[in-house]
C-alpha cells in the first residue's frame, strides 16, 4: 500500500525516474517547451523550477548542484547564462502547463510544459547576444599583390605534383593451410 507516499513514481525504479526527470529538465531548458503527459509535466515542474532557482544564484556551488542533477554541460551552461537571468525579478512560477487533450494511441492526457517567458524569448535573448558581438569593425583591405609575382607560384604547384611517381604495389601473399581429412 502507498500510505503517506506523496511522490509519483510512474511505475519506474528510482534510478530510471531520476534519469527521466533529468533528461526532461535538460530538454525543457534547451528548447523552452516540451510535450509530455500531464502527470509528468506536474512532477517535472518541481525539478525545473529548482534548477532555475539554482541558476539565479549563479555561484559555483549552485552550478555544481545543477550539474549533478542535469548531467549535461550544454544545458547547465544555457541555464546559467541565458535562462536564469531572465527571472532575476521573479520569485518562482517559471513554468506553465498548457493542456492539449488526449493522445490517440492510449488516451493519455497530454500537455505542453514551457518556460513562462517562452522559447521565443530565450531565442530572442540569444539573438541579441549575437547581435552585440556581430558589429565588428570592417578591416582595411590589404594592397593588391602584383599579378606577375603570383603567376609563377601557380605554375610551379602543378609541376611539383606531376613529378611524383606512383608507388608500385607488391602482390599480396596468401597463406593456405593444408587441411587433413581425418
mmCIF file with all atom_site columns, C-alpha atoms in Angstrom:
data_model
loop_
_atom_site.group_PDB
_atom_site.id
_atom_site.type_symbol
_atom_site.label_atom_id
_atom_site.label_alt_id
_atom_site.label_comp_id
_atom_site.label_asym_id
_atom_site.label_entity_id
_atom_site.label_seq_id
_atom_site.pdbx_PDB_ins_code
_atom_site.Cartn_x
_atom_site.Cartn_y
_atom_site.Cartn_z
_atom_site.occupancy
_atom_site.B_iso_or_equiv
_atom_site.pdbx_formal_charge
_atom_site.auth_seq_id
_atom_site.auth_comp_id
_atom_site.auth_asym_id
_atom_site.auth_atom_id
_atom_site.pdbx_PDB_model_num
ATOM 1   C CA . UNK A 1 1   ? 0.000  0.000   0.000   1.00 0.00 ? 1   UNK A CA 1
ATOM 2   C CA . UNK A 1 2   ? 1.114  3.558   -0.694  1.00 0.00 ? 2   UNK A CA 1
ATOM 3   C CA . UNK A 1 3   ? 0.226  5.054   2.681   1.00 0.00 ? 3   UNK A CA 1
ATOM 4   C CA . UNK A 1 4   ? 1.707  8.519   3.171   1.00 0.00 ? 4   UNK A CA 1
ATOM 5   C CA . UNK A 1 5   ? 3.719  8.482   -0.067  1.00 0.00 ? 5   UNK A CA 1
ATOM 6   C CA . UNK A 1 6   ? 3.404  11.723  -1.978  1.00 0.00 ? 6   UNK A CA 1
ATOM 7   C CA . UNK A 1 7   ? 5.821  11.239  -4.868  1.00 0.00 ? 7   UNK A CA 1
ATOM 8   C CA . UNK A 1 8   ? 4.840  9.970   -8.292  1.00 0.00 ? 8   UNK A CA 1
ATOM 9   C CA . UNK A 1 9   ? 6.939  7.044   -9.466  1.00 0.00 ? 9   UNK A CA 1
ATOM 10  C CA . UNK A 1 10  ? 5.293  6.335   -12.871 1.00 0.00 ? 10  UNK A CA 1
ATOM 11  C CA . UNK A 1 11  ? 5.971  2.612   -12.276 1.00 0.00 ? 11  UNK A CA 1
ATOM 12  C CA . UNK A 1 12  ? 9.731  3.155   -12.651 1.00 0.00 ? 12  UNK A CA 1
ATOM 13  C CA . UNK A 1 13  ? 12.652 2.317   -10.437 1.00 0.00 ? 13  UNK A CA 1
ATOM 14  C CA . UNK A 1 14  ? 14.252 5.303   -8.648  1.00 0.00 ? 14  UNK A CA 1
ATOM 15  C CA . UNK A 1 15  ? 17.307 5.451   -10.935 1.00 0.00 ? 15  UNK A CA 1
ATOM 16  C CA . UNK A 1 16  ? 15.191 5.382   -14.083 1.00 0.00 ? 16  UNK A CA 1
ATOM 17  C CA . UNK A 1 17  ? 12.837 8.001   -12.648 1.00 0.00 ? 17  UNK A CA 1
ATOM 18  C CA . UNK A 1 18  ? 15.703 10.353  -11.797 1.00 0.00 ? 18  UNK A CA 1
ATOM 19  C CA . UNK A 1 19  ? 17.236 9.906   -15.271 1.00 0.00 ? 19  UNK A CA 1
ATOM 20  C CA . UNK A 1 20  ? 13.893 10.563  -16.948 1.00 0.00 ? 20  UNK A CA 1
ATOM 21  C CA . UNK A 1 21  ? 13.314 13.758  -14.960 1.00 0.00 ? 21  UNK A CA 1
ATOM 22  C CA . UNK A 1 22  ? 16.899 14.891  -15.552 1.00 0.00 ? 22  UNK A CA 1
ATOM 23  C CA . UNK A 1 23  ? 16.578 14.392  -19.310 1.00 0.00 ? 23  UNK A CA 1
ATOM 24  C CA . UNK A 1 24  ? 13.210 16.141  -19.411 1.00 0.00 ? 24  UNK A CA 1
ATOM 25  C CA . UNK A 1 25  ? 14.671 19.078  -17.464 1.00 0.00 ? 25  UNK A CA 1
ATOM 26  C CA . UNK A 1 26  ? 17.558 19.288  -19.953 1.00 0.00 ? 26  UNK A CA 1
ATOM 27  C CA . UNK A 1 27  ? 15.127 19.300  -22.871 1.00 0.00 ? 27  UNK A CA 1
ATOM 28  C CA . UNK A 1 28  ? 12.972 21.966  -21.240 1.00 0.00 ? 28  UNK A CA 1
ATOM 29  C CA . UNK A 1 29  ? 15.956 24.239  -20.589 1.00 0.00 ? 29  UNK A CA 1
ATOM 30  C CA . UNK A 1 30  ? 17.395 23.796  -24.091 1.00 0.00 ? 30  UNK A CA 1
ATOM 31  C CA . UNK A 1 31  ? 14.198 24.060  -26.136 1.00 0.00 ? 31  UNK A CA 1
ATOM 32  C CA . UNK A 1 32  ? 11.988 26.124  -23.818 1.00 0.00 ? 32  UNK A CA 1
ATOM 33  C CA . UNK A 1 33  ? 8.954  23.893  -24.358 1.00 0.00 ? 33  UNK A CA 1
ATOM 34  C CA . UNK A 1 34  ? 8.294  20.144  -24.400 1.00 0.00 ? 34  UNK A CA 1
ATOM 35  C CA . UNK A 1 35  ? 5.247  17.972  -24.919 1.00 0.00 ? 35  UNK A CA 1
ATOM 36  C CA . UNK A 1 36  ? 4.518  15.283  -22.325 1.00 0.00 ? 36  UNK A CA 1
ATOM 37  C CA . UNK A 1 37  ? 1.709  13.810  -20.238 1.00 0.00 ? 37  UNK A CA 1
ATOM 38  C CA . UNK A 1 38  ? 0.063  15.998  -17.606 1.00 0.00 ? 38  UNK A CA 1
ATOM 39  C CA . UNK A 1 39  ? 1.259  13.979  -14.557 1.00 0.00 ? 39  UNK A CA 1
ATOM 40  C CA . UNK A 1 40  ? 4.873  14.002  -15.834 1.00 0.00 ? 40  UNK A CA 1
ATOM 41  C CA . UNK A 1 41  ? 4.620  17.735  -16.518 1.00 0.00 ? 41  UNK A CA 1
ATOM 42  C CA . UNK A 1 42  ? 3.446  18.387  -12.958 1.00 0.00 ? 42  UNK A CA 1
ATOM 43  C CA . UNK A 1 43  ? 6.362  16.431  -11.483 1.00 0.00 ? 43  UNK A CA 1
ATOM 44  C CA . UNK A 1 44  ? 8.828  17.976  -13.935 1.00 0.00 ? 44  UNK A CA 1
ATOM 45  C CA . UNK A 1 45  ? 7.715  21.491  -12.975 1.00 0.00 ? 45  UNK A CA 1
ATOM 46  C CA . UNK A 1 46  ? 9.060  20.971  -9.464  1.00 0.00 ? 46  UNK A CA 1
ATOM 47  C CA . UNK A 1 47  ? 12.530 19.934  -10.661 1.00 0.00 ? 47  UNK A CA 1
ATOM 48  C CA . UNK A 1 48  ? 12.774 22.534  -13.427 1.00 0.00 ? 48  UNK A CA 1
ATOM 49  C CA . UNK A 1 49  ? 11.907 25.373  -11.069 1.00 0.00 ? 49  UNK A CA 1
ATOM 50  C CA . UNK A 1 50  ? 14.543 24.194  -8.598  1.00 0.00 ? 50  UNK A CA 1
ATOM 51  C CA . UNK A 1 51  ? 17.175 24.244  -11.358 1.00 0.00 ? 51  UNK A CA 1
ATOM 52  C CA . UNK A 1 52  ? 16.175 27.763  -12.433 1.00 0.00 ? 52  UNK A CA 1
ATOM 53  C CA . UNK A 1 53  ? 16.434 28.915  -8.823  1.00 0.00 ? 53  UNK A CA 1
ATOM 54  C CA . UNK A 1 54  ? 19.968 27.457  -8.710  1.00 0.00 ? 54  UNK A CA 1
ATOM 55  C CA . UNK A 1 55  ? 20.706 29.300  -11.950 1.00 0.00 ? 55  UNK A CA 1
ATOM 56  C CA . UNK A 1 56  ? 19.564 32.572  -10.402 1.00 0.00 ? 56  UNK A CA 1
ATOM 57  C CA . UNK A 1 57  ? 22.016 32.040  -7.538  1.00 0.00 ? 57  UNK A CA 1
ATOM 58  C CA . UNK A 1 58  ? 24.830 31.741  -10.064 1.00 0.00 ? 58  UNK A CA 1
ATOM 59  C CA . UNK A 1 59  ? 27.534 30.527  -7.655  1.00 0.00 ? 59  UNK A CA 1
ATOM 60  C CA . UNK A 1 60  ? 29.964 27.740  -8.407  1.00 0.00 ? 60  UNK A CA 1
ATOM 61  C CA . UNK A 1 61  ? 28.303 25.548  -5.781  1.00 0.00 ? 61  UNK A CA 1
ATOM 62  C CA . UNK A 1 62  ? 24.904 26.102  -7.424  1.00 0.00 ? 62  UNK A CA 1
ATOM 63  C CA . UNK A 1 63  ? 26.366 25.250  -10.831 1.00 0.00 ? 63  UNK A CA 1
ATOM 64  C CA . UNK A 1 64  ? 27.823 22.023  -9.423  1.00 0.00 ? 64  UNK A CA 1
ATOM 65  C CA . UNK A 1 65  ? 24.481 21.082  -7.835  1.00 0.00 ? 65  UNK A CA 1
ATOM 66  C CA . UNK A 1 66  ? 22.721 21.690  -11.147 1.00 0.00 ? 66  UNK A CA 1
ATOM 67  C CA . UNK A 1 67  ? 25.371 19.654  -12.990 1.00 0.00 ? 67  UNK A CA 1
ATOM 68  C CA . UNK A 1 68  ? 24.950 16.783  -10.505 1.00 0.00 ? 68  UNK A CA 1
ATOM 69  C CA . UNK A 1 69  ? 21.254 16.553  -11.390 1.00 0.00 ? 69  UNK A CA 1
ATOM 70  C CA . UNK A 1 70  ? 21.156 17.538  -15.068 1.00 0.00 ? 70  UNK A CA 1
ATOM 71  C CA . UNK A 1 71  ? 24.467 15.929  -16.182 1.00 0.00 ? 71  UNK A CA 1
ATOM 72  C CA . UNK A 1 72  ? 24.560 17.961  -19.409 1.00 0.00 ? 72  UNK A CA 1
ATOM 73  C CA . UNK A 1 73  ? 27.165 20.688  -19.649 1.00 0.00 ? 73  UNK A CA 1
ATOM 74  C CA . UNK A 1 74  ? 25.348 22.319  -22.567 1.00 0.00 ? 74  UNK A CA 1
ATOM 75  C CA . UNK A 1 75  ? 22.035 22.502  -20.679 1.00 0.00 ? 75  UNK A CA 1
ATOM 76  C CA . UNK A 1 76  ? 23.624 23.768  -17.445 1.00 0.00 ? 76  UNK A CA 1
ATOM 77  C CA . UNK A 1 77  ? 25.553 26.457  -19.325 1.00 0.00 ? 77  UNK A CA 1
ATOM 78  C CA . UNK A 1 78  ? 22.401 27.618  -21.108 1.00 0.00 ? 78  UNK A CA 1
ATOM 79  C CA . UNK A 1 79  ? 20.504 27.576  -17.805 1.00 0.00 ? 79  UNK A CA 1
ATOM 80  C CA . UNK A 1 80  ? 23.037 29.789  -16.019 1.00 0.00 ? 80  UNK A CA 1
ATOM 81  C CA . UNK A 1 81  ? 23.885 32.100  -18.927 1.00 0.00 ? 81  UNK A CA 1
ATOM 82  C CA . UNK A 1 82  ? 20.613 32.614  -20.808 1.00 0.00 ? 82  UNK A CA 1
ATOM 83  C CA . UNK A 1 83  ? 17.565 31.257  -18.973 1.00 0.00 ? 83  UNK A CA 1
ATOM 84  C CA . UNK A 1 84  ? 18.039 32.119  -15.280 1.00 0.00 ? 84  UNK A CA 1
ATOM 85  C CA . UNK A 1 85  ? 18.973 35.808  -15.767 1.00 0.00 ? 85  UNK A CA 1
ATOM 86  C CA . UNK A 1 86  ? 15.523 36.373  -17.313 1.00 0.00 ? 86  UNK A CA 1
ATOM 87  C CA . UNK A 1 87  ? 13.900 35.510  -13.978 1.00 0.00 ? 87  UNK A CA 1
ATOM 88  C CA . UNK A 1 88  ? 16.020 37.673  -11.638 1.00 0.00 ? 88  UNK A CA 1
ATOM 89  C CA . UNK A 1 89  ? 12.971 39.721  -10.578 1.00 0.00 ? 89  UNK A CA 1
ATOM 90  C CA . UNK A 1 90  ? 10.606 36.722  -10.352 1.00 0.00 ? 90  UNK A CA 1
ATOM 91  C CA . UNK A 1 91  ? 10.079 34.639  -7.206  1.00 0.00 ? 91  UNK A CA 1
ATOM 92  C CA . UNK A 1 92  ? 9.015  31.276  -8.644  1.00 0.00 ? 92  UNK A CA 1
ATOM 93  C CA . UNK A 1 93  ? 6.424  30.259  -11.197 1.00 0.00 ? 93  UNK A CA 1
ATOM 94  C CA . UNK A 1 94  ? 8.925  29.912  -14.039 1.00 0.00 ? 94  UNK A CA 1
ATOM 95  C CA . UNK A 1 95  ? 6.949  27.255  -15.920 1.00 0.00 ? 95  UNK A CA 1
ATOM 96  C CA . UNK A 1 96  ? 3.468  26.971  -17.381 1.00 0.00 ? 96  UNK A CA 1
ATOM 97  C CA . UNK A 1 97  ? 1.463  23.836  -18.230 1.00 0.00 ? 97  UNK A CA 1
ATOM 98  C CA . UNK A 1 98  ? -0.905 24.032  -21.204 1.00 0.00 ? 98  UNK A CA 1
ATOM 99  C CA . UNK A 1 99  ? -3.309 21.110  -21.567 1.00 0.00 ? 99  UNK A CA 1
ATOM 100 C CA . UNK A 1 100 ? -3.680 19.706  -25.069 1.00 0.00 ? 100 UNK A CA 1
ATOM 101 C CA . UNK A 1 101 ? -6.198 16.882  -24.901 1.00 0.00 ? 101 UNK A CA 1
ATOM 102 C CA . UNK A 1 102 ? -5.606 13.162  -25.202 1.00 0.00 ? 102 UNK A CA 1
ATOM 103 C CA . UNK A 1 103 ? -3.056 11.088  -27.096 1.00 0.00 ? 103 UNK A CA 1
ATOM 104 C CA . UNK A 1 104 ? -4.749 8.964   -29.766 1.00 0.00 ? 104 UNK A CA 1
ATOM 105 C CA . UNK A 1 105 ? -2.867 5.725   -29.023 1.00 0.00 ? 105 UNK A CA 1
ATOM 106 C CA . UNK A 1 106 ? -3.508 5.252   -25.308 1.00 0.00 ? 106 UNK A CA 1
ATOM 107 C CA . UNK A 1 107 ? -5.860 8.136   -24.404 1.00 0.00 ? 107 UNK A CA 1
ATOM 108 C CA . UNK A 1 108 ? -3.249 9.696   -22.098 1.00 0.00 ? 108 UNK A CA 1
ATOM 109 C CA . UNK A 1 109 ? -3.869 13.350  -21.271 1.00 0.00 ? 109 UNK A CA 1
ATOM 110 C CA . UNK A 1 110 ? -1.145 15.448  -22.922 1.00 0.00 ? 110 UNK A CA 1
ATOM 111 C CA . UNK A 1 111 ? 0.235  18.896  -22.171 1.00 0.00 ? 111 UNK A CA 1
ATOM 112 C CA . UNK A 1 112 ? 2.934  21.363  -23.107 1.00 0.00 ? 112 UNK A CA 1
ATOM 113 C CA . UNK A 1 113 ? 5.213  22.467  -20.305 1.00 0.00 ? 113 UNK A CA 1
ATOM 114 C CA . UNK A 1 114 ? 7.098  25.627  -21.164 1.00 0.00 ? 114 UNK A CA 1
ATOM 115 C CA . UNK A 1 115 ? 9.131  28.362  -19.572 1.00 0.00 ? 115 UNK A CA 1
ATOM 116 C CA . UNK A 1 116 ? 6.902  31.349  -18.764 1.00 0.00 ? 116 UNK A CA 1
ATOM 117 C CA . UNK A 1 117 ? 8.939  33.738  -20.869 1.00 0.00 ? 117 UNK A CA 1
ATOM 118 C CA . UNK A 1 118 ? 8.691  31.177  -23.656 1.00 0.00 ? 118 UNK A CA 1
ATOM 119 C CA . UNK A 1 119 ? 11.152 29.642  -26.045 1.00 0.00 ? 119 UNK A CA 1
ATOM 120 C CA . UNK A 1 120 ? 10.765 32.649  -28.344 1.00 0.00 ? 120 UNK A CA 1
ATOM 121 C CA . UNK A 1 121 ? 12.052 34.970  -25.628 1.00 0.00 ? 121 UNK A CA 1
ATOM 122 C CA . UNK A 1 122 ? 15.000 32.669  -24.961 1.00 0.00 ? 122 UNK A CA 1
ATOM 123 C CA . UNK A 1 123 ? 15.771 32.634  -28.682 1.00 0.00 ? 123 UNK A CA 1
ATOM 124 C CA . UNK A 1 124 ? 15.431 36.422  -28.856 1.00 0.00 ? 124 UNK A CA 1
ATOM 125 C CA . UNK A 1 125 ? 17.866 36.838  -25.962 1.00 0.00 ? 125 UNK A CA 1
ATOM 126 C CA . UNK A 1 126 ? 20.359 34.604  -27.765 1.00 0.00 ? 126 UNK A CA 1
ATOM 127 C CA . UNK A 1 127 ? 19.957 36.669  -30.950 1.00 0.00 ? 127 UNK A CA 1
ATOM 128 C CA . UNK A 1 128 ? 20.522 39.891  -29.015 1.00 0.00 ? 128 UNK A CA 1
ATOM 129 C CA . UNK A 1 129 ? 23.713 38.469  -27.527 1.00 0.00 ? 129 UNK A CA 1
ATOM 130 C CA . UNK A 1 130 ? 24.933 37.526  -31.004 1.00 0.00 ? 130 UNK A CA 1
ATOM 131 C CA . UNK A 1 131 ? 23.940 40.938  -32.371 1.00 0.00 ? 131 UNK A CA 1
ATOM 132 C CA . UNK A 1 132 ? 26.115 42.650  -29.771 1.00 0.00 ? 132 UNK A CA 1
ATOM 133 C CA . UNK A 1 133 ? 29.107 40.610  -30.903 1.00 0.00 ? 133 UNK A CA 1
ATOM 134 C CA . UNK A 1 134 ? 28.311 40.892  -34.624 1.00 0.00 ? 134 UNK A CA 1
ATOM 135 C CA . UNK A 1 135 ? 29.058 44.569  -35.406 1.00 0.00 ? 135 UNK A CA 1
ATOM 136 C CA . UNK A 1 136 ? 32.789 44.203  -35.923 1.00 0.00 ? 136 UNK A CA 1
ATOM 137 C CA . UNK A 1 137 ? 34.811 46.982  -37.471 1.00 0.00 ? 137 UNK A CA 1
ATOM 138 C CA . UNK A 1 138 ? 35.453 46.449  -41.172 1.00 0.00 ? 138 UNK A CA 1
ATOM 139 C CA . UNK A 1 139 ? 39.093 45.809  -41.816 1.00 0.00 ? 139 UNK A CA 1
ATOM 140 C CA . UNK A 1 140 ? 41.047 47.820  -44.337 1.00 0.00 ? 140 UNK A CA 1
ATOM 141 C CA . UNK A 1 141 ? 41.840 45.848  -47.450 1.00 0.00 ? 141 UNK A CA 1
ATOM 142 C CA . UNK A 1 142 ? 45.443 44.852  -47.943 1.00 0.00 ? 142 UNK A CA 1
ATOM 143 C CA . UNK A 1 143 ? 47.135 46.279  -51.041 1.00 0.00 ? 143 UNK A CA 1
ATOM 144 C CA . UNK A 1 144 ? 46.784 44.028  -54.069 1.00 0.00 ? 144 UNK A CA 1
ATOM 145 C CA . UNK A 1 145 ? 49.833 41.937  -54.911 1.00 0.00 ? 145 UNK A CA 1
ATOM 146 C CA . UNK A 1 146 ? 51.359 42.074  -58.344 1.00 0.00 ? 146 UNK A CA 1
ATOM 147 C CA . UNK A 1 147 ? 49.875 39.587  -60.776 1.00 0.00 ? 147 UNK A CA 1
ATOM 148 C CA . UNK A 1 148 ? 53.323 38.725  -62.150 1.00 0.00 ? 148 UNK A CA 1
ATOM 149 C CA . UNK A 1 149 ? 54.571 37.545  -58.744 1.00 0.00 ? 149 UNK A CA 1
ATOM 150 C CA . UNK A 1 150 ? 51.618 35.177  -58.194 1.00 0.00 ? 150 UNK A CA 1
ATOM 151 C CA . UNK A 1 151 ? 51.612 33.652  -61.675 1.00 0.00 ? 151 UNK A CA 1
ATOM 152 C CA . UNK A 1 152 ? 54.886 31.685  -61.314 1.00 0.00 ? 152 UNK A CA 1
ATOM 153 C CA . UNK A 1 153 ? 53.720 30.251  -57.982 1.00 0.00 ? 153 UNK A CA 1
ATOM 154 C CA . UNK A 1 154 ? 50.646 28.846  -59.661 1.00 0.00 ? 154 UNK A CA 1
ATOM 155 C CA . UNK A 1 155 ? 52.706 27.279  -62.401 1.00 0.00 ? 155 UNK A CA 1
ATOM 156 C CA . UNK A 1 156 ? 55.143 25.608  -60.010 1.00 0.00 ? 156 UNK A CA 1
ATOM 157 C CA . UNK A 1 157 ? 52.489 23.838  -57.938 1.00 0.00 ? 157 UNK A CA 1
ATOM 158 C CA . UNK A 1 158 ? 51.205 21.500  -60.699 1.00 0.00 ? 158 UNK A CA 1
ATOM 159 C CA . UNK A 1 159 ? 54.755 20.619  -61.791 1.00 0.00 ? 159 UNK A CA 1
ATOM 160 C CA . UNK A 1 160 ? 55.673 19.528  -58.271 1.00 0.00 ? 160 UNK A CA 1
ATOM 161 C CA . UNK A 1 161 ? 52.653 17.239  -58.170 1.00 0.00 ? 161 UNK A CA 1
ATOM 162 C CA . UNK A 1 162 ? 53.394 15.814  -61.630 1.00 0.00 ? 162 UNK A CA 1
ATOM 163 C CA . UNK A 1 163 ? 56.950 14.784  -60.630 1.00 0.00 ? 163 UNK A CA 1
ATOM 164 C CA . UNK A 1 164 ? 55.735 12.270  -58.033 1.00 0.00 ? 164 UNK A CA 1
ATOM 165 C CA . UNK A 1 165 ? 55.890 8.731   -59.316 1.00 0.00 ? 165 UNK A CA 1
ATOM 166 C CA . UNK A 1 166 ? 53.202 6.220   -58.461 1.00 0.00 ? 166 UNK A CA 1
ATOM 167 C CA . UNK A 1 167 ? 54.132 3.668   -55.843 1.00 0.00 ? 167 UNK A CA 1
ATOM 168 C CA . UNK A 1 168 ? 54.270 0.124   -57.155 1.00 0.00 ? 168 UNK A CA 1
ATOM 169 C CA . UNK A 1 169 ? 52.017 -2.293  -55.393 1.00 0.00 ? 169 UNK A CA 1
ATOM 170 C CA . UNK A 1 170 ? 53.503 -5.557  -54.290 1.00 0.00 ? 170 UNK A CA 1
ATOM 171 C CA . UNK A 1 171 ? 51.454 -8.693  -54.826 1.00 0.00 ? 171 UNK A CA 1
ATOM 172 C CA . UNK A 1 172 ? 49.848 -9.957  -51.653 1.00 0.00 ? 172 UNK A CA 1
ATOM 173 C CA . UNK A 1 173 ? 50.989 -13.255 -50.287 1.00 0.00 ? 173 UNK A CA 1
ATOM 174 C CA . UNK A 1 174 ? 48.195 -15.521 -49.192 1.00 0.00 ? 174 UNK A CA 1
ATOM 175 C CA . UNK A 1 175 ? 48.817 -18.249 -46.702 1.00 0.00 ? 175 UNK A CA 1
ATOM 176 C CA . UNK A 1 176 ? 46.983 -21.504 -47.247 1.00 0.00 ? 176 UNK A CA 1
ATOM 177 C CA . UNK A 1 177 ? 46.681 -24.152 -44.631 1.00 0.00 ? 177 UNK A CA 1
ATOM 178 C CA . UNK A 1 178 ? 46.642 -27.793 -45.555 1.00 0.00 ? 178 UNK A CA 1
ATOM 179 C CA . UNK A 1 179 ? 43.639 -29.484 -44.110 1.00 0.00 ? 179 UNK A CA 1
ATOM 180 C CA . UNK A 1 180 ? 43.824 -33.035 -43.017 1.00 0.00 ? 180 UNK A CA 1
ATOM 181 C CA . UNK A 1 181 ? 40.814 -35.140 -43.722 1.00 0.00 ? 181 UNK A CA 1
ATOM 182 C CA . UNK A 1 182 ? 40.600 -37.206 -40.545 1.00 0.00 ? 182 UNK A CA 1
#
